[in-house]
Amino acid sequence: DQQVKQNSPSLSVQEGRISILNCDYTNSMFDYFLWYKKYPAEGPTFLISISSIKDKNEDGRFTVFLNKSAKHLSLHIVPSQPGDSAVYFCAASNFGNEKLTFGTGTRLTIIP
Amino acid sequence: ETGVTQTPRHLVMGMTNKKSLKCEQHLGHNAMYWYKQSAKKPLELMFVYNFKEQTENNSVPSRFSPECPNSSHLFLHLHTLQPEDSALYLCASSRREDYEQYFGPGTRLTVT
C-alpha cells in the first residue's frame, strides 16, 4: 500500500525549459511535503518543502505546488540546468510524526 | 558536506558474518534514522531514535540491531543476513521539531 506515488519513473527535458515532476498521495492526514534530490553515490539532499496551509512555495528556480483536494503536488524547475539531472523523491509527513513516507522517485535528465 | 557521514561506503559480507554500519552527524540534531533503499522501491524507514531512545522499529527482522550511544552516533549491527538484504542503507538526522531530515551518503551492502 504505497501512500506516496510518483508515477513517472523518468523524465527528459531540454536545458532551459521547465521540468515538472509530479507526486500523488492517498493519506489525507499528511500535512507536510518535501522534495529531495539524489545524485548517484550520494544520499538524498533536501530541496524544498511545503505545508498544507499553503498551496505554493518558491525558492529560486524551484517551486512546489500543492493541490490538497486532488492530493497532488508538483515540483517545477525553471530554467532547467544540466546539474539538475538527478533522481527526485517526494516525501510526506503529518504533524507530530517524525516519519517520512517516500515515493519511488523520478529520474530527471536534462538534455543540453 | 552534508554533515552526516557513514562508514563504510561499501560492504560485502557473507551470510554468516557479523558487521556494523556507522553513522555520525555533525549538525547538532537530536533524532537519527536508518533507512533501507532497495532497487525500484521507496526508501523504507527501519528505525528512529530520539534523544538516544528508540521510538520506532518498523517491523525490522532481528538480524538488524541498532545502537545509539549518543545523539551524534548511530550504528546498525548486522548478523546472519540474507541475500535479499542487499541494498543501500541510509542514515539521516533531524531536529526533533523539524520535518526535514538530512541524509548521509549511504552504505552499499551486498550479501553473498
CSV table of C-alpha atoms in Angstrom, one decimal:
chain,number,residue,atom,x,y,z
A,1,ASP,CA,0.0,0.0,0.0
A,2,GLN,CA,2.0,2.9,-1.3
A,3,GLN,CA,0.8,6.2,0.2
A,4,VAL,CA,3.1,8.4,-1.9
A,5,LYS,CA,3.3,7.7,-5.6
A,6,GLN,CA,5.5,9.1,-8.3
A,7,ASN,CA,4.1,7.5,-11.4
A,8,SER,CA,6.8,8.7,-13.8
A,9,PRO,CA,10.0,6.8,-13.3
A,10,SER,CA,11.8,9.1,-15.7
A,11,LEU,CA,11.6,12.4,-17.4
A,12,SER,CA,13.8,14.1,-20.0
A,13,VAL,CA,13.8,17.9,-20.5
A,14,GLN,CA,15.7,20.2,-22.7
A,15,GLU,CA,18.1,22.6,-21.0
A,16,GLY,CA,16.5,26.0,-20.3
A,17,ARG,CA,12.9,24.5,-20.4
A,18,ILE,CA,10.7,23.9,-17.5
A,19,SER,CA,10.8,20.5,-15.7
A,20,ILE,CA,7.6,19.4,-13.9
A,21,LEU,CA,7.8,16.4,-11.5
A,22,ASN,CA,4.6,15.1,-10.1
A,23,CYS,CA,3.6,13.3,-6.9
A,24,ASP,CA,0.3,11.9,-5.6
A,25,TYR,CA,-0.6,10.8,-2.1
A,26,THR,CA,-3.5,8.9,-0.6
A,27,ASN,CA,-3.3,9.7,3.1
A,28,SER,CA,-5.4,12.7,3.9
A,29,MET,CA,-3.6,13.1,7.2
A,30,PHE,CA,-0.4,14.2,5.5
A,31,ASP,CA,0.2,17.9,6.1
A,32,TYR,CA,3.8,18.5,5.2
A,33,PHE,CA,5.5,17.6,1.9
A,34,LEU,CA,9.1,17.6,0.9
A,35,TRP,CA,11.2,17.1,-2.2
A,36,TYR,CA,14.6,15.5,-2.1
A,37,LYS,CA,17.2,15.3,-4.9
A,38,LYS,CA,19.7,12.4,-5.2
A,39,TYR,CA,22.8,12.1,-7.2
A,40,PRO,CA,24.4,8.7,-7.8
A,41,ALA,CA,26.6,7.5,-4.8
A,42,GLU,CA,25.2,10.3,-2.6
A,43,GLY,CA,22.4,10.4,-0.1
A,44,PRO,CA,19.2,12.4,-0.8
A,45,THR,CA,19.5,16.1,-0.3
A,46,PHE,CA,16.6,18.2,0.9
A,47,LEU,CA,15.4,20.6,-1.8
A,48,ILE,CA,12.2,22.3,-0.8
A,49,SER,CA,9.1,21.7,1.3
A,50,ILE,CA,5.5,22.9,1.7
A,51,SER,CA,3.0,22.9,4.5
A,52,SER,CA,-0.6,22.0,3.8
A,53,ILE,CA,-1.7,25.6,4.8
A,54,LYS,CA,0.0,26.8,1.6
A,55,ASP,CA,-0.6,26.0,-2.0
A,56,LYS,CA,2.7,27.3,-3.3
A,57,ASN,CA,6.3,27.7,-2.1
A,58,GLU,CA,9.1,29.1,-4.1
A,59,ASP,CA,12.9,29.0,-3.7
A,60,GLY,CA,14.9,30.4,-6.6
A,61,ARG,CA,14.4,28.1,-9.6
A,62,PHE,CA,12.3,25.6,-7.6
A,63,THR,CA,8.6,26.0,-6.9
A,64,VAL,CA,6.4,23.4,-5.3
A,65,PHE,CA,2.6,23.5,-5.8
A,66,LEU,CA,0.1,21.7,-3.6
A,67,ASN,CA,-3.4,20.8,-4.6
A,68,LYS,CA,-5.0,19.3,-1.4
A,69,SER,CA,-8.3,18.5,-3.0
A,70,ALA,CA,-6.6,16.4,-5.6
A,71,LYS,CA,-4.0,15.1,-3.2
A,72,HIS,CA,-1.3,16.1,-5.7
A,73,LEU,CA,1.8,18.1,-5.6
A,74,SER,CA,4.3,19.1,-8.2
A,75,LEU,CA,7.8,20.4,-8.4
A,76,HIS,CA,8.6,23.0,-11.1
A,77,ILE,CA,12.2,23.7,-12.1
A,78,VAL,CA,12.8,26.6,-14.4
A,79,PRO,CA,15.0,27.1,-16.2
A,80,SER,CA,16.3,23.5,-16.1
A,81,GLN,CA,20.1,23.1,-16.0
A,82,PRO,CA,22.3,20.1,-16.6
A,83,GLY,CA,23.2,19.9,-12.9
A,84,ASP,CA,19.5,19.3,-12.2
A,85,SER,CA,19.9,15.8,-13.7
A,86,ALA,CA,19.2,13.5,-10.7
A,87,VAL,CA,16.6,11.4,-9.1
A,88,TYR,CA,13.9,13.4,-7.3
A,89,PHE,CA,11.9,11.9,-4.4
A,90,CYS,CA,8.7,13.2,-3.0
A,91,ALA,CA,8.1,12.7,0.7
A,92,ALA,CA,5.2,13.3,3.1
A,93,SER,CA,4.6,13.5,6.8
A,94,ASN,CA,2.0,14.6,9.3
A,95,PHE,CA,2.2,16.8,12.4
A,96,GLY,CA,3.8,15.1,15.4
A,97,ASN,CA,5.1,12.2,13.4
A,98,GLU,CA,8.8,12.1,12.7
A,99,LYS,CA,8.3,9.5,9.9
A,100,LEU,CA,8.7,10.5,6.3
A,101,THR,CA,6.9,8.4,3.7
A,102,PHE,CA,8.7,8.5,0.4
A,103,GLY,CA,7.8,7.9,-3.2
A,104,THR,CA,9.8,5.7,-5.6
A,105,GLY,CA,11.5,8.7,-7.3
A,106,THR,CA,11.6,10.2,-10.8
A,107,ARG,CA,14.9,10.3,-12.7
A,108,LEU,CA,15.2,13.6,-14.4
A,109,THR,CA,17.6,14.0,-17.3
A,110,ILE,CA,18.4,17.5,-18.6
A,111,ILE,CA,19.4,17.4,-22.3
A,112,PRO,CA,22.0,20.0,-23.2
B,1,GLU,CA,29.5,18.4,3.0
B,2,THR,CA,26.2,17.0,4.2
B,3,GLY,CA,27.1,16.9,7.9
B,4,VAL,CA,26.1,13.3,8.1
B,5,THR,CA,28.8,10.7,7.5
B,6,GLN,CA,28.5,7.0,7.0
B,7,THR,CA,31.2,4.2,7.1
B,8,PRO,CA,31.9,2.0,5.3
B,9,ARG,CA,30.6,3.3,1.9
B,10,HIS,CA,30.7,-0.3,0.5
B,11,LEU,CA,30.4,-3.6,2.3
B,12,VAL,CA,30.4,-7.2,1.0
B,13,MET,CA,29.6,-9.8,3.6
B,14,GLY,CA,28.7,-13.5,3.7
B,15,MET,CA,25.5,-14.7,5.3
B,16,THR,CA,27.4,-15.9,8.4
B,17,ASN,CA,29.4,-12.7,9.0
B,18,LYS,CA,28.8,-10.0,11.6
B,19,LYS,CA,29.4,-6.5,10.6
B,20,SER,CA,28.4,-3.0,11.7
B,21,LEU,CA,27.5,0.2,9.9
B,22,LYS,CA,28.3,3.5,11.5
B,23,CYS,CA,26.7,6.9,11.1
B,24,GLU,CA,27.8,10.2,12.6
B,25,GLN,CA,26.1,13.6,12.4
B,26,HIS,CA,27.8,16.9,13.0
B,27,LEU,CA,24.6,19.1,12.8
B,28,GLY,CA,23.6,19.1,16.5
B,29,HIS,CA,20.4,17.2,15.7
B,30,ASN,CA,18.6,15.1,18.3
B,31,ALA,CA,16.9,12.5,16.1
B,32,MET,CA,18.5,9.9,13.9
B,33,TYR,CA,17.1,7.3,11.4
B,34,TRP,CA,18.1,4.2,9.5
B,35,TYR,CA,16.5,3.7,6.1
B,36,LYS,CA,16.8,0.9,3.5
B,37,GLN,CA,16.6,1.6,-0.2
B,38,SER,CA,16.2,-1.4,-2.5
B,39,ALA,CA,16.1,-1.1,-6.3
B,40,LYS,CA,12.9,0.4,-7.6
B,41,LYS,CA,11.3,0.7,-4.1
B,42,PRO,CA,10.7,3.7,-1.9
B,43,LEU,CA,13.0,4.4,0.9
B,44,GLU,CA,11.9,2.3,3.8
B,45,LEU,CA,12.2,3.6,7.3
B,46,MET,CA,13.8,1.0,9.6
B,47,PHE,CA,14.5,2.7,13.0
B,48,VAL,CA,14.1,6.1,14.6
B,49,TYR,CA,16.0,7.3,17.7
B,50,ASN,CA,15.0,10.5,19.6
B,51,PHE,CA,17.5,11.7,22.2
B,52,LYS,CA,19.1,8.2,22.1
B,53,GLU,CA,15.8,6.4,22.7
B,54,GLN,CA,14.4,4.2,20.1
B,55,THR,CA,10.9,5.4,19.2
B,56,GLU,CA,10.3,3.4,16.0
B,57,ASN,CA,11.0,-0.1,14.9
B,58,ASN,CA,9.3,-0.6,11.6
B,59,SER,CA,8.9,-4.4,11.8
B,60,VAL,CA,12.6,-4.9,11.1
B,61,PRO,CA,13.9,-8.5,11.4
B,62,SER,CA,16.1,-9.1,14.5
B,63,ARG,CA,19.2,-9.8,12.3
B,64,PHE,CA,19.4,-5.9,12.2
B,65,SER,CA,20.2,-4.5,15.6
B,66,PRO,CA,20.5,-0.7,16.0
B,67,GLU,CA,22.5,1.1,18.7
B,68,CYS,CA,22.5,4.8,19.5
B,69,PRO,CA,25.1,5.6,22.2
B,70,ASN,CA,24.6,9.3,22.0
B,71,SER,CA,22.7,11.9,19.8
B,72,SER,CA,25.6,12.1,17.3
B,73,HIS,CA,26.3,8.4,16.6
B,74,LEU,CA,24.2,5.6,15.3
B,75,PHE,CA,25.1,2.1,14.5
B,76,LEU,CA,23.4,-0.8,12.7
B,77,HIS,CA,24.8,-4.2,13.7
B,78,LEU,CA,24.3,-6.9,11.1
B,79,HIS,CA,24.4,-10.7,11.6
B,80,THR,CA,23.3,-13.7,9.6
B,81,LEU,CA,21.9,-11.6,6.8
B,82,GLN,CA,20.1,-12.9,3.7
B,83,PRO,CA,20.9,-12.0,0.1
B,84,GLU,CA,17.6,-10.0,-0.1
B,85,ASP,CA,19.1,-7.7,2.5
B,86,SER,CA,21.5,-6.4,-0.1
B,87,ALA,CA,20.5,-2.7,-0.5
B,88,LEU,CA,21.7,0.9,0.1
B,89,TYR,CA,21.4,1.7,3.8
B,90,LEU,CA,21.0,5.4,4.5
B,91,CYS,CA,21.3,7.2,7.8
B,92,ALA,CA,19.6,10.5,8.4
B,93,SER,CA,19.3,13.1,11.2
B,94,SER,CA,17.0,15.9,12.1
B,95,ARG,CA,15.9,18.2,14.9
B,96,ARG,CA,13.1,16.5,16.7
B,97,GLU,CA,10.8,19.5,16.0
B,98,ASP,CA,11.5,19.7,12.2
B,99,TYR,CA,10.3,17.6,9.3
B,100,GLU,CA,13.4,18.0,7.2
B,101,GLN,CA,15.8,15.1,7.5
B,102,TYR,CA,19.4,15.3,6.4
B,103,PHE,CA,20.9,12.2,4.9
B,104,GLY,CA,24.4,10.6,4.8
B,105,PRO,CA,25.8,9.1,1.5
B,106,GLY,CA,24.8,5.6,2.4
B,107,THR,CA,26.4,2.2,2.7
B,108,ARG,CA,26.0,-0.1,-0.3
B,109,LEU,CA,25.7,-3.5,1.2
B,110,THR,CA,26.0,-6.8,-0.7
B,111,VAL,CA,25.2,-10.1,1.0
B,112,THR,CA,26.7,-13.1,-0.7
